[in-house]
Short mmCIF file of the N, C-alpha and C atoms (twelve columns), coordinates in Angstrom:
data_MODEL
# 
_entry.id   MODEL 
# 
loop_
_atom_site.group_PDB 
_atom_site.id 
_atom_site.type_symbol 
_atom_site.label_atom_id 
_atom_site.label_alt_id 
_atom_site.label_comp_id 
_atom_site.label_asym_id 
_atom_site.label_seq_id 
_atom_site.Cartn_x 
_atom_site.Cartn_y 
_atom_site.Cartn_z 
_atom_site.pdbx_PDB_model_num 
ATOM 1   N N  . UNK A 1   0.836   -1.199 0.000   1 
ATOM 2   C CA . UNK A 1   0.000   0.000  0.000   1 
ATOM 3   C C  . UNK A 1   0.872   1.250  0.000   1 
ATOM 4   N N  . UNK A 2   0.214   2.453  -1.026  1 
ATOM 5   C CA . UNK A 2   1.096   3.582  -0.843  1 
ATOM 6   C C  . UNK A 2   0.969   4.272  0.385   1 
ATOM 7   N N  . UNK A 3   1.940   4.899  0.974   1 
ATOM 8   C CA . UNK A 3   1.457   5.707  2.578   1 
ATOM 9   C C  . UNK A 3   1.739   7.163  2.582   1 
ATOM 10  N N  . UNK A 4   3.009   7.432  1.443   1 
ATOM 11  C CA . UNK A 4   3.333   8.939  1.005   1 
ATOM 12  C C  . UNK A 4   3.848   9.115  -0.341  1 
ATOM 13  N N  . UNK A 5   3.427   10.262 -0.298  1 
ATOM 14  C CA . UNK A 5   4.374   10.451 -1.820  1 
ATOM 15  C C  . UNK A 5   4.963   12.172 -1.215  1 
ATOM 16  N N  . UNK A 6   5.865   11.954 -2.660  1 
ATOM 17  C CA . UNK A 6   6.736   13.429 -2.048  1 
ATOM 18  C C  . UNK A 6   7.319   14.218 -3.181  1 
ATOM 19  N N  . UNK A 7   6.802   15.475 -3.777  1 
ATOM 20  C CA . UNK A 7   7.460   15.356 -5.487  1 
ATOM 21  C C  . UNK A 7   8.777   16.584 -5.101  1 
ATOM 22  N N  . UNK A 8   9.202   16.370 -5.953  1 
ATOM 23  C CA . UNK A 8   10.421  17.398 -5.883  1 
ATOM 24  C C  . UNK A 8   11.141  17.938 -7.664  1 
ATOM 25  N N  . UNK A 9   11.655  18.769 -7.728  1 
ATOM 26  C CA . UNK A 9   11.955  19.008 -8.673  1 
ATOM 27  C C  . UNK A 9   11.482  20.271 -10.036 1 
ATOM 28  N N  . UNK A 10  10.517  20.838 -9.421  1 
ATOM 29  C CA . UNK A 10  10.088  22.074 -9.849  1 
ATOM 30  C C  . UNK A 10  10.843  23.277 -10.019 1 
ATOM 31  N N  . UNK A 11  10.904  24.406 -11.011 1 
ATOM 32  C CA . UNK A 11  11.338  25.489 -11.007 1 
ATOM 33  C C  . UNK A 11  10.661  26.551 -11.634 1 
ATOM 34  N N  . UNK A 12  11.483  27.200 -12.590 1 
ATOM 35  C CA . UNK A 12  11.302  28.134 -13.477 1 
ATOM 36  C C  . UNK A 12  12.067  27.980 -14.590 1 
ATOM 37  N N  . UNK A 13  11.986  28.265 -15.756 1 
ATOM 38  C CA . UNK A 13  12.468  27.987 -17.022 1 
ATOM 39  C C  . UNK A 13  11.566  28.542 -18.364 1 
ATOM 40  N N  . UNK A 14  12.894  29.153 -18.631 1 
ATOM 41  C CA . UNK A 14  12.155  29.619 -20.399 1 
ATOM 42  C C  . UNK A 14  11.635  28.880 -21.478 1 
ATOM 43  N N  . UNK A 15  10.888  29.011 -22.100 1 
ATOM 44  C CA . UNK A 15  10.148  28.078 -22.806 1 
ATOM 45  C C  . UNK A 15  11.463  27.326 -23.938 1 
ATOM 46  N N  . UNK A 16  11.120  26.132 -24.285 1 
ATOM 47  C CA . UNK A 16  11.616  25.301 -24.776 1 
ATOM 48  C C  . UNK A 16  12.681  24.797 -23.763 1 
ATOM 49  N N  . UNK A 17  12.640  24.937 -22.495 1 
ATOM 50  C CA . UNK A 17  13.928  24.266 -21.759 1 
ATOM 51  C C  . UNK A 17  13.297  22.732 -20.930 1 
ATOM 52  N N  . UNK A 18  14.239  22.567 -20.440 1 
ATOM 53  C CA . UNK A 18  13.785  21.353 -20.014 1 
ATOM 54  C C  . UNK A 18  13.189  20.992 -17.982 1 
ATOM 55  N N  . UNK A 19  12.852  20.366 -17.687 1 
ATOM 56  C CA . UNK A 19  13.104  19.563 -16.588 1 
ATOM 57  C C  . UNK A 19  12.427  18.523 -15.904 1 
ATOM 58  N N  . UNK A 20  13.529  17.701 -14.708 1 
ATOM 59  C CA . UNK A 20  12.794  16.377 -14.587 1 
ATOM 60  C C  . UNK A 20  12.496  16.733 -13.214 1 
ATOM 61  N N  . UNK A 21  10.875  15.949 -12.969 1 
ATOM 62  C CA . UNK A 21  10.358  16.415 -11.803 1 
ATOM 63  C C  . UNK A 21  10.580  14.545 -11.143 1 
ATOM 64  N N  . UNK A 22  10.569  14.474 -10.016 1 
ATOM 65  C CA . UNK A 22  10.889  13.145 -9.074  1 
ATOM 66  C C  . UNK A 22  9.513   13.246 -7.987  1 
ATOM 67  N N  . UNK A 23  8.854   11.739 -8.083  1 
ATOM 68  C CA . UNK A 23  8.048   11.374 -6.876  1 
ATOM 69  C C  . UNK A 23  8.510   10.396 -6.325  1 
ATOM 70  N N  . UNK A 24  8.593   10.506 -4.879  1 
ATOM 71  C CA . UNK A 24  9.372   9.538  -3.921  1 
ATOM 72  C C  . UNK A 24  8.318   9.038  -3.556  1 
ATOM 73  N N  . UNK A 25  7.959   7.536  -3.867  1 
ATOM 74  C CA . UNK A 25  7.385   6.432  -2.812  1 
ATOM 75  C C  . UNK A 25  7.264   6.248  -1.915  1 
ATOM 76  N N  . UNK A 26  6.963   6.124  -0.628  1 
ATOM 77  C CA . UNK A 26  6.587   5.309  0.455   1 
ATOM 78  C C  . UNK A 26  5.782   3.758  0.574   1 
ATOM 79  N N  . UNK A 27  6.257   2.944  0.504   1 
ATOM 80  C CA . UNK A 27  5.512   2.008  0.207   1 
ATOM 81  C C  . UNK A 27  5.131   0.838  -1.122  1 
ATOM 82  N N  . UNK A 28  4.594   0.455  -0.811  1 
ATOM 83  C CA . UNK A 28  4.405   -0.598 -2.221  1 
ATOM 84  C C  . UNK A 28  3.355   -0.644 -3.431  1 
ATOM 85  N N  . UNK A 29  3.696   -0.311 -4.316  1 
ATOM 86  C CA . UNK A 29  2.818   0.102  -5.637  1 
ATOM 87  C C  . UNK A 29  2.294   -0.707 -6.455  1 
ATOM 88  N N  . UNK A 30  2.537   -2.116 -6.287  1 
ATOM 89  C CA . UNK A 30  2.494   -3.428 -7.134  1 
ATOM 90  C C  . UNK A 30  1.107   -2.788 -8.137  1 
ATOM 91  N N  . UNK A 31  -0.294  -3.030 -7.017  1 
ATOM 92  C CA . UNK A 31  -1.509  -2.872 -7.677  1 
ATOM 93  C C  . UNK A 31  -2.075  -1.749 -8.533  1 
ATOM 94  N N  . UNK A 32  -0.492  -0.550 -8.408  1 
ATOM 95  C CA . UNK A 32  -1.429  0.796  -8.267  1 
ATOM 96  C C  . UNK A 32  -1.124  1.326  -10.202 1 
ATOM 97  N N  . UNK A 33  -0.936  2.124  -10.507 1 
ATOM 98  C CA . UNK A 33  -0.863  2.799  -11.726 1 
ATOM 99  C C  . UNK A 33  -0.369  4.510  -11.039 1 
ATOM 100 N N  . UNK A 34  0.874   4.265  -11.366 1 
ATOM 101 C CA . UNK A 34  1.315   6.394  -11.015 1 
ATOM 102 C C  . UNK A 34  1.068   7.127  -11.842 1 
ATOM 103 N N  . UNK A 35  0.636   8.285  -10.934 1 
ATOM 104 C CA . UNK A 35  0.429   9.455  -12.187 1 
ATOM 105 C C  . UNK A 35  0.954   10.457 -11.471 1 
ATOM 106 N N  . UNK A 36  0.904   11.663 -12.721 1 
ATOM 107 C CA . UNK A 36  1.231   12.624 -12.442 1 
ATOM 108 C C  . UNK A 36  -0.087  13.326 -13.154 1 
ATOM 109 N N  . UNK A 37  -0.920  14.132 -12.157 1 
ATOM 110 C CA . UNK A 37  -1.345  15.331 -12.532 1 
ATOM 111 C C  . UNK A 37  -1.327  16.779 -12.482 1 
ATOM 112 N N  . UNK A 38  -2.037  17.657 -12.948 1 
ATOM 113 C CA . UNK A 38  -0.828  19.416 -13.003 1 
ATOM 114 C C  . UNK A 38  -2.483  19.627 -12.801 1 
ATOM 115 N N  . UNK A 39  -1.878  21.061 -12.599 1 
ATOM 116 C CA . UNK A 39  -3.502  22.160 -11.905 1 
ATOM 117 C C  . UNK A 39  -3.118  23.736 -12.205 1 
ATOM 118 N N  . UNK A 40  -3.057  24.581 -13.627 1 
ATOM 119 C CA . UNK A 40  -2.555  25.907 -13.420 1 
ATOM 120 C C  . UNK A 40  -3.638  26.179 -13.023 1 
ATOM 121 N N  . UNK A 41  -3.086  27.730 -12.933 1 
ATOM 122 C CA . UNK A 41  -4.338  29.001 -12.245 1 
ATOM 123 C C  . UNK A 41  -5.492  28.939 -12.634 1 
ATOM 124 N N  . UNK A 42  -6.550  29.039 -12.249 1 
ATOM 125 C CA . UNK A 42  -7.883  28.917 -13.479 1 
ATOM 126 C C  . UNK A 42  -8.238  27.914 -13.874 1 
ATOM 127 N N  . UNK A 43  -7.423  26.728 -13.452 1 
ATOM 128 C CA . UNK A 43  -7.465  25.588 -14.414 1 
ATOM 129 C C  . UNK A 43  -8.177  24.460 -14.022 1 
ATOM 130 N N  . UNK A 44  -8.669  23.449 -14.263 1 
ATOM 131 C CA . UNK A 44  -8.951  22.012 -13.828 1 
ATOM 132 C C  . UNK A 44  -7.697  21.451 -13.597 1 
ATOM 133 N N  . UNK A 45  -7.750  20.470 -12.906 1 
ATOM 134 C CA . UNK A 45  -6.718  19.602 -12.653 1 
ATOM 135 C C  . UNK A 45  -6.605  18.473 -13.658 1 
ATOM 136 N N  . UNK A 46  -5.713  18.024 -14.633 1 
ATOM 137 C CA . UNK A 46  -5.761  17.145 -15.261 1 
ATOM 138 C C  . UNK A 46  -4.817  16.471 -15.662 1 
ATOM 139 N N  . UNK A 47  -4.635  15.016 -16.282 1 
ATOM 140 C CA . UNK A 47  -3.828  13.550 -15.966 1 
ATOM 141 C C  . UNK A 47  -2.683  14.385 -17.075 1 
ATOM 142 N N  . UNK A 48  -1.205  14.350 -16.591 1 
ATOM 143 C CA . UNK A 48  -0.619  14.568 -17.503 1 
ATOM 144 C C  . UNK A 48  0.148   13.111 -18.232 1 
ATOM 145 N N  . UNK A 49  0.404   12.320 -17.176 1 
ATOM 146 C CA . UNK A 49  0.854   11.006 -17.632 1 
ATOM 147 C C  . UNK A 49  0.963   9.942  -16.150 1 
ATOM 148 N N  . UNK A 50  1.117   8.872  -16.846 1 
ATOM 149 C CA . UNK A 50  0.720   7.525  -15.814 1 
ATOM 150 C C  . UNK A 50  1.581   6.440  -16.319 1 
ATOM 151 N N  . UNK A 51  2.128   5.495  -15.173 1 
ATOM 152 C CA . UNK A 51  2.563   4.103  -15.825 1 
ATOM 153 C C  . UNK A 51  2.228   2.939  -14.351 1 
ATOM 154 N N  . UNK A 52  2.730   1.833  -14.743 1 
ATOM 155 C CA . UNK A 52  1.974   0.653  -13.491 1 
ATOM 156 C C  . UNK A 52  3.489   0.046  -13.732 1 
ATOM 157 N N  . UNK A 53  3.188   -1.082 -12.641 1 
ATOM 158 C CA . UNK A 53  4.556   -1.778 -12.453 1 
ATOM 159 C C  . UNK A 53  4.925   -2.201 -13.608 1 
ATOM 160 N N  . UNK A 54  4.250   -2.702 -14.175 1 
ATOM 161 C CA . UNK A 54  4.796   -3.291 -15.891 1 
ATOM 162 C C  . UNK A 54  5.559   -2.935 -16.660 1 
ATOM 163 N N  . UNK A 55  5.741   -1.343 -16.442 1 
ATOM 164 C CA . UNK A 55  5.836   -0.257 -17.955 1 
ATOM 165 C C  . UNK A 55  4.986   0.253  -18.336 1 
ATOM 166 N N  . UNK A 56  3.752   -0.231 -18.908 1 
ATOM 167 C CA . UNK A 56  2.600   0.606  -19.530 1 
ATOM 168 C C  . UNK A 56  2.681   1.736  -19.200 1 
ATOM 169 N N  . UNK A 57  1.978   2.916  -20.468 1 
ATOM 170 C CA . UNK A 57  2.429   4.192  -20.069 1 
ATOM 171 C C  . UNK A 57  0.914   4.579  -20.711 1 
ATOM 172 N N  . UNK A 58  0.668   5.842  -20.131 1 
ATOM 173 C CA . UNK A 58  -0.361  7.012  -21.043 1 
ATOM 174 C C  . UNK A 58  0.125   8.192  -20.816 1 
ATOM 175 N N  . UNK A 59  -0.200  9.274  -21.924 1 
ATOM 176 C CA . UNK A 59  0.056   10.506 -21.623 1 
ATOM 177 C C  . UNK A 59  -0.870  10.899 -22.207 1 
ATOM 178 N N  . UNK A 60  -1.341  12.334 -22.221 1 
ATOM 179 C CA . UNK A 60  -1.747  12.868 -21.926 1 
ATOM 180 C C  . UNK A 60  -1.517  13.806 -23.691 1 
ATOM 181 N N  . UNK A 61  -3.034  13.898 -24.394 1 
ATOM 182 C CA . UNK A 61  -1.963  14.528 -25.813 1 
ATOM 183 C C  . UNK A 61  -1.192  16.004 -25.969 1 
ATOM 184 N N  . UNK A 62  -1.503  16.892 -25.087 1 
ATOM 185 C CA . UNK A 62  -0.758  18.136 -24.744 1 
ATOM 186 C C  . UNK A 62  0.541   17.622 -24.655 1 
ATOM 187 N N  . UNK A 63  1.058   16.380 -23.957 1 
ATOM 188 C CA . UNK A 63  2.631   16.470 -23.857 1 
ATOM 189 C C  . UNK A 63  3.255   15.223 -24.338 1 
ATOM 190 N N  . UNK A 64  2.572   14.474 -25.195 1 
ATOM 191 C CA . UNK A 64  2.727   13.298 -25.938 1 
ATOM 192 C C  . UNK A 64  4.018   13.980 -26.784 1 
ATOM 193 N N  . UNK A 65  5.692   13.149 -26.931 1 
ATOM 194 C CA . UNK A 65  6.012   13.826 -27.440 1 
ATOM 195 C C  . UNK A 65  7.357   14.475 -26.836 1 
ATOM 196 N N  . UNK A 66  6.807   15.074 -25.711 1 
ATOM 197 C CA . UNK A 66  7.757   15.956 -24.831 1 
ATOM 198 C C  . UNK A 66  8.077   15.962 -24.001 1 
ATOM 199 N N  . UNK A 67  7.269   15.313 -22.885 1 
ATOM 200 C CA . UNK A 67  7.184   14.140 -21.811 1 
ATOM 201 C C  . UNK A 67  7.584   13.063 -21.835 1 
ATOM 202 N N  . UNK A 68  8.012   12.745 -20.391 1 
ATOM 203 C CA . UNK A 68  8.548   10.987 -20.756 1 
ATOM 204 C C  . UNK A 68  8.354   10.564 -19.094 1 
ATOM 205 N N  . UNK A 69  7.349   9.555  -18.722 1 
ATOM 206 C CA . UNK A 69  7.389   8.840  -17.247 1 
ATOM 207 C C  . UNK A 69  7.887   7.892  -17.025 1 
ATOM 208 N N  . UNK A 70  9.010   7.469  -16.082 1 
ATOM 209 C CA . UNK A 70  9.422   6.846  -15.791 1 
ATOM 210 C C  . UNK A 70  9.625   5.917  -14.160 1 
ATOM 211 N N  . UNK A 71  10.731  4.544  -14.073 1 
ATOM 212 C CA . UNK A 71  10.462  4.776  -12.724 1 
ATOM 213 C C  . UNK A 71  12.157  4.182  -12.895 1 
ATOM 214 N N  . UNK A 72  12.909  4.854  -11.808 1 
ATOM 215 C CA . UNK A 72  14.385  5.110  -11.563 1 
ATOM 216 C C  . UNK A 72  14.761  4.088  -11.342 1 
ATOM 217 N N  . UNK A 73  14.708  3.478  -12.118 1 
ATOM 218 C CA . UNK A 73  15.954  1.712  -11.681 1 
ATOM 219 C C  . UNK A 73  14.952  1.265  -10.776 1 
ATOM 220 N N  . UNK A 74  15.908  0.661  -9.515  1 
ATOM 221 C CA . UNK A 74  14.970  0.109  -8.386  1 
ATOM 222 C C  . UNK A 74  14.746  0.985  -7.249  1 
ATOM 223 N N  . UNK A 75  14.738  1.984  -7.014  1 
ATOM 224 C CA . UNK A 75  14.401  3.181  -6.387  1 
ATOM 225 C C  . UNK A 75  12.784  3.237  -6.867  1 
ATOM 226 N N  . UNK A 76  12.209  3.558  -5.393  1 
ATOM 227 C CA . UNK A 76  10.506  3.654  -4.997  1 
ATOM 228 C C  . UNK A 76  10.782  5.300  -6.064  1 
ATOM 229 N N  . UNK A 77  11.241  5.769  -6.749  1 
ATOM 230 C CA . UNK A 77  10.964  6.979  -7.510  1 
ATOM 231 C C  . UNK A 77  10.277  6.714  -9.027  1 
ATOM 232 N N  . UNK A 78  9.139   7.822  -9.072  1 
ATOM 233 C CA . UNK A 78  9.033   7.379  -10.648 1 
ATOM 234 C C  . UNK A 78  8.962   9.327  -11.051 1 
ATOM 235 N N  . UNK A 79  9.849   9.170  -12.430 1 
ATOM 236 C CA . UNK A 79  10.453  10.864 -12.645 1 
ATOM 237 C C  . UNK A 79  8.985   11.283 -13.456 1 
ATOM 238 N N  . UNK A 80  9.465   12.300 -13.939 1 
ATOM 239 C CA . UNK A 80  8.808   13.052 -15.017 1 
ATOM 240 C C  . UNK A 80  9.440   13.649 -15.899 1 
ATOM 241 N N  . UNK A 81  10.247  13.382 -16.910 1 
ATOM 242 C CA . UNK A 81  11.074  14.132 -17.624 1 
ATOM 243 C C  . UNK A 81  10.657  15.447 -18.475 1 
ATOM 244 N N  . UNK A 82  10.273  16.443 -18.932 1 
ATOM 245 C CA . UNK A 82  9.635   17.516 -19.247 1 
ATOM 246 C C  . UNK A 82  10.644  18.466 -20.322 1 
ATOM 247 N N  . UNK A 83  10.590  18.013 -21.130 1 
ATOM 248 C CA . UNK A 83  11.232  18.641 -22.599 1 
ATOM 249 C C  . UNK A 83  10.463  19.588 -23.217 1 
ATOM 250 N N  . UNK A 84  10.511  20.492 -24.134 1 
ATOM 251 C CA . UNK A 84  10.190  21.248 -24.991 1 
ATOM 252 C C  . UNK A 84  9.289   22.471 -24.267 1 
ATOM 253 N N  . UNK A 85  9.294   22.586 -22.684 1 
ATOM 254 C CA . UNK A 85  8.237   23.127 -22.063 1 
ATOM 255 C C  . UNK A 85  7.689   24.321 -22.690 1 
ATOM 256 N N  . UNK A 86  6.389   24.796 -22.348 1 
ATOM 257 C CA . UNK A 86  5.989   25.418 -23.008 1 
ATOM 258 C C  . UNK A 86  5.016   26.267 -22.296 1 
ATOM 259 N N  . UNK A 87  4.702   28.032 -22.504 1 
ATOM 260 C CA . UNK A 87  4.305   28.590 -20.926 1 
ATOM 261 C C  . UNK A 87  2.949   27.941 -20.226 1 
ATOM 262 N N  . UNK A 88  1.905   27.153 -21.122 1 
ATOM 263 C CA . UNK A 88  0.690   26.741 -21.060 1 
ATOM 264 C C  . UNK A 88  0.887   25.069 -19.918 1 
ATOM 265 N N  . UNK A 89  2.383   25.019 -20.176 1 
ATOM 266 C CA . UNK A 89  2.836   24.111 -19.094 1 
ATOM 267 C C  . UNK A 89  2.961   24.196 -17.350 1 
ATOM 268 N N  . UNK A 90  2.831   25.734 -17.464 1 
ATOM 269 C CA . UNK A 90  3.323   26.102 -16.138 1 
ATOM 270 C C  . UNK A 90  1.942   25.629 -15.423 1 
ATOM 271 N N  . UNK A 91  2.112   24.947 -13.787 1 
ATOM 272 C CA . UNK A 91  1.411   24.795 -13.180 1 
ATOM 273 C C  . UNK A 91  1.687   24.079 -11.809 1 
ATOM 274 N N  . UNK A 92  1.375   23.642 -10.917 1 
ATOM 275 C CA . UNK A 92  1.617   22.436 -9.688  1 
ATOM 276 C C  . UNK A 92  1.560   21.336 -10.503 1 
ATOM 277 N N  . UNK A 93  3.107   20.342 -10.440 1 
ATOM 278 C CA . UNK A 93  2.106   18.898 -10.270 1 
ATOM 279 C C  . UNK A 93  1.882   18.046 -9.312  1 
ATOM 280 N N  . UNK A 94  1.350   17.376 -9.585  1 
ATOM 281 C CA . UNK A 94  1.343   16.376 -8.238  1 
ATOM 282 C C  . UNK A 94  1.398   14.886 -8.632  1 
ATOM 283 N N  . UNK A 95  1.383   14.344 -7.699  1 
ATOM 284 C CA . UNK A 95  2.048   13.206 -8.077  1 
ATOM 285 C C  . UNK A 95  0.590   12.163 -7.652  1 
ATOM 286 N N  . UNK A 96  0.204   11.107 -8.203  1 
ATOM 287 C CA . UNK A 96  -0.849  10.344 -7.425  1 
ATOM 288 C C  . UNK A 96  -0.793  9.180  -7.748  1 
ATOM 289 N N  . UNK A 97  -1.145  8.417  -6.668  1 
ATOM 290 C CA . UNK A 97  -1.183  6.711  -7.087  1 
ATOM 291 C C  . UNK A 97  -2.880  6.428  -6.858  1 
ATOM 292 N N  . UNK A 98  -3.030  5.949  -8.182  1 
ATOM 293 C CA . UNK A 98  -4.511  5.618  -8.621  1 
ATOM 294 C C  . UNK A 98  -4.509  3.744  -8.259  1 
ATOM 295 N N  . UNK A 99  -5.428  2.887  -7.359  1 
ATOM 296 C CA . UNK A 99  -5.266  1.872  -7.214  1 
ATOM 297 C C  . UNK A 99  -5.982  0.878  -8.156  1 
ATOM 298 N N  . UNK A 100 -5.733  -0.414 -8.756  1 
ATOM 299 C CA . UNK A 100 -6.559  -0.808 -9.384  1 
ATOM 300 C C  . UNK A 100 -6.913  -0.281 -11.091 1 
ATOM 301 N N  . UNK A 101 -6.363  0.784  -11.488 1 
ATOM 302 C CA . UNK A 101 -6.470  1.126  -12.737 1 
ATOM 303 C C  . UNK A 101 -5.344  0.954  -13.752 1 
ATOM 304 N N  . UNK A 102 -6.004  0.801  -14.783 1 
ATOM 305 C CA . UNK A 102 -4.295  0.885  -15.906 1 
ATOM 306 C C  . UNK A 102 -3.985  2.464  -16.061 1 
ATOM 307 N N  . UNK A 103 -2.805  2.594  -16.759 1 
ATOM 308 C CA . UNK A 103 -2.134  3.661  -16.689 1 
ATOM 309 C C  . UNK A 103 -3.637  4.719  -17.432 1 
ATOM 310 N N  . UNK A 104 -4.047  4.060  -18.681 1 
ATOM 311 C CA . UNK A 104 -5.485  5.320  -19.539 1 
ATOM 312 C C  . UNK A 104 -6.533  5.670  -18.562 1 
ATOM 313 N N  . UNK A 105 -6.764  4.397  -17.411 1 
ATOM 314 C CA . UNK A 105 -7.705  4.458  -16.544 1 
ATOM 315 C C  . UNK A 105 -7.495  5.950  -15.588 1 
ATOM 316 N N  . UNK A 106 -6.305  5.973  -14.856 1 
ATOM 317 C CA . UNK A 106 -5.506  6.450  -13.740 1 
ATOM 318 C C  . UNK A 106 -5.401  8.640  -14.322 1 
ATOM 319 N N  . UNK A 107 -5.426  8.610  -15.626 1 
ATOM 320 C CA . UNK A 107 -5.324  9.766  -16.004 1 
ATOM 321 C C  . UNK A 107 -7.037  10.329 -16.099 1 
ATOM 322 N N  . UNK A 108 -7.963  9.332  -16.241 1 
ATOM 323 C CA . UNK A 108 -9.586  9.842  -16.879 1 
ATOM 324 C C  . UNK A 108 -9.730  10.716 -15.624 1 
ATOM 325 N N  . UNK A 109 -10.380 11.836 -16.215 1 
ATOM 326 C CA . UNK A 109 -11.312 12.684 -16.011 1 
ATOM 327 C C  . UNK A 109 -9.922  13.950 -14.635 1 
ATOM 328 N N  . UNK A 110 -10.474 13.796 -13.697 1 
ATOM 329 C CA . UNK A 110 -9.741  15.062 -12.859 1 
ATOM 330 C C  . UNK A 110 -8.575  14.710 -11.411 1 
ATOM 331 N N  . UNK A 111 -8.503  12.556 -11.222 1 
ATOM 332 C CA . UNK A 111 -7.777  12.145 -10.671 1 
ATOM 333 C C  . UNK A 111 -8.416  11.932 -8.962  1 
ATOM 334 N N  . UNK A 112 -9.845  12.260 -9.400  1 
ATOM 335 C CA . UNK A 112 -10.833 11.753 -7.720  1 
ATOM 336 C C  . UNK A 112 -10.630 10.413 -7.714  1 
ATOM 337 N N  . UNK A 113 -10.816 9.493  -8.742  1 
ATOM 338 C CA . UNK A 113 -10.520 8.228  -8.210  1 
ATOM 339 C C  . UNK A 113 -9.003  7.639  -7.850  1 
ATOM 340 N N  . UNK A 114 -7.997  8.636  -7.765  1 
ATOM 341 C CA . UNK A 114 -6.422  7.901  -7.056  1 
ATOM 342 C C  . UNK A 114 -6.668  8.309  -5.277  1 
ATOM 343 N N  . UNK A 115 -6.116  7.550  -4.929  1 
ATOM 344 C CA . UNK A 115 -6.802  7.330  -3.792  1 
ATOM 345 C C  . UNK A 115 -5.138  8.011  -2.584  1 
ATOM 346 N N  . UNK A 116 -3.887  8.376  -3.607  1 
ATOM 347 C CA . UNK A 116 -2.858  9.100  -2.651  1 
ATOM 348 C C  . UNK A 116 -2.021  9.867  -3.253  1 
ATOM 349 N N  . UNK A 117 -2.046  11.237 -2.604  1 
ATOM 350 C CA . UNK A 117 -1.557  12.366 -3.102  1 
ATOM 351 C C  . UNK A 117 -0.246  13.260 -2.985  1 
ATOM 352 N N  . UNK A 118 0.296   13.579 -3.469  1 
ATOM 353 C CA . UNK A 118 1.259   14.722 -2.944  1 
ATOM 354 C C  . UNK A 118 0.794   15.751 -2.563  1 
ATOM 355 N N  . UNK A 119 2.071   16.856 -1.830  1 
ATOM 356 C CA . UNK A 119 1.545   18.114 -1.699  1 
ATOM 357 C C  . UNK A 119 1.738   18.870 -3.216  1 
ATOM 358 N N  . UNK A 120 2.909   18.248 -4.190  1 
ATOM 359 C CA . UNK A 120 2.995   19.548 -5.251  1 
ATOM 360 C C  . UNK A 120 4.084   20.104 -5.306  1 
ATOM 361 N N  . UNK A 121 4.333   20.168 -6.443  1 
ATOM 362 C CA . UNK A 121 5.501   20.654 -7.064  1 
ATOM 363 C C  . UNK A 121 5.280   21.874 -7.959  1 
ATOM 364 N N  . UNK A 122 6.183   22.764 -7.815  1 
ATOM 365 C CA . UNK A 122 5.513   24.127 -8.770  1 
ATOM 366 C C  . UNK A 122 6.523   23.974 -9.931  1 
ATOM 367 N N  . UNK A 123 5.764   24.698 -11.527 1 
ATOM 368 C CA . UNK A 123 6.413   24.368 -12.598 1 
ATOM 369 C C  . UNK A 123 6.428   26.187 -12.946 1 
ATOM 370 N N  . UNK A 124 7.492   26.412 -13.409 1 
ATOM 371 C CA . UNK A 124 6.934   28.341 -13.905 1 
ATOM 372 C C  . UNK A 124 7.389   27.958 -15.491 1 
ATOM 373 N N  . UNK A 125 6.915   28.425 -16.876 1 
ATOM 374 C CA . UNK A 125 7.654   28.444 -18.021 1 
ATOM 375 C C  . UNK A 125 7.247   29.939 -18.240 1 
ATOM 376 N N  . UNK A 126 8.601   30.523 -18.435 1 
ATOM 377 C CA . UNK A 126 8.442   31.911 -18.866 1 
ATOM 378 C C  . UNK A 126 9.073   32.177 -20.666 1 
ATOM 379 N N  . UNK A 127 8.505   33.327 -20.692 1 
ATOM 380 C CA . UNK A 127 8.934   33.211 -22.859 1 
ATOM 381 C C  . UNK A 127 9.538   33.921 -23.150 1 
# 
């Protein structure tokens, strides 16, 4: 069972630059599907990308492309790699473990059904 998550890796950056955001595990993920979802100002909260113990992956088509989720060797971490950023990128993400879903499942709709959260990571893209 997951018990925490913890994201790290946020900044500021001019558009087209890069960066990788990190969620630290607590716990055991076998059943779950990770995601990462973002929330700008004004915005809904929505799935930017997901993967499960397997590999399986979804993203999200805004960052299909430019994005890349991963999980760090054998380290409870799974990254977020973030290429080509772009200012419509800027936002919190957060990190969530959705239980029971595949990675397409784990991203639908606004992320009420993952059942453990981070506090958030802030993203700035300036132009």
């Amino acid at each position: 069972e997951v018990q925490l998550l913890v994201e790290s890796g946020g900044g500021s950056v001019q558009a087209g630059g890069s960066l990788t955001l990190s969620c630290e595990v607590s716990g055991y993920w076998y059943y779950y599907s990770m995601a990462w979802f973002r929330q700008g100002p004004g915005k809904e909260r929505e799935g930017v990308a997901s993967l499960n113990i397997a590999g399986s992956t979804s993203y999200a088509d805004s960052v299909k492309g430019r994005f890349t989720i991963s999980r760090h060797g054998a380290q409870n971490r799974i990254l977020l790699q973030m290429n080509s950023l772009r200012p419509e990128d800027s936002a919190t993400y957060y990190c969530a473990a959705c239980r029971g879903m595949t990675p397409f499942q784990a991203l639908a709709g606004d992320g009420a059904q993952c059942e453990s959260w981070g506090l958030g990571t802030q993203v700035t893209v300036s132009t």
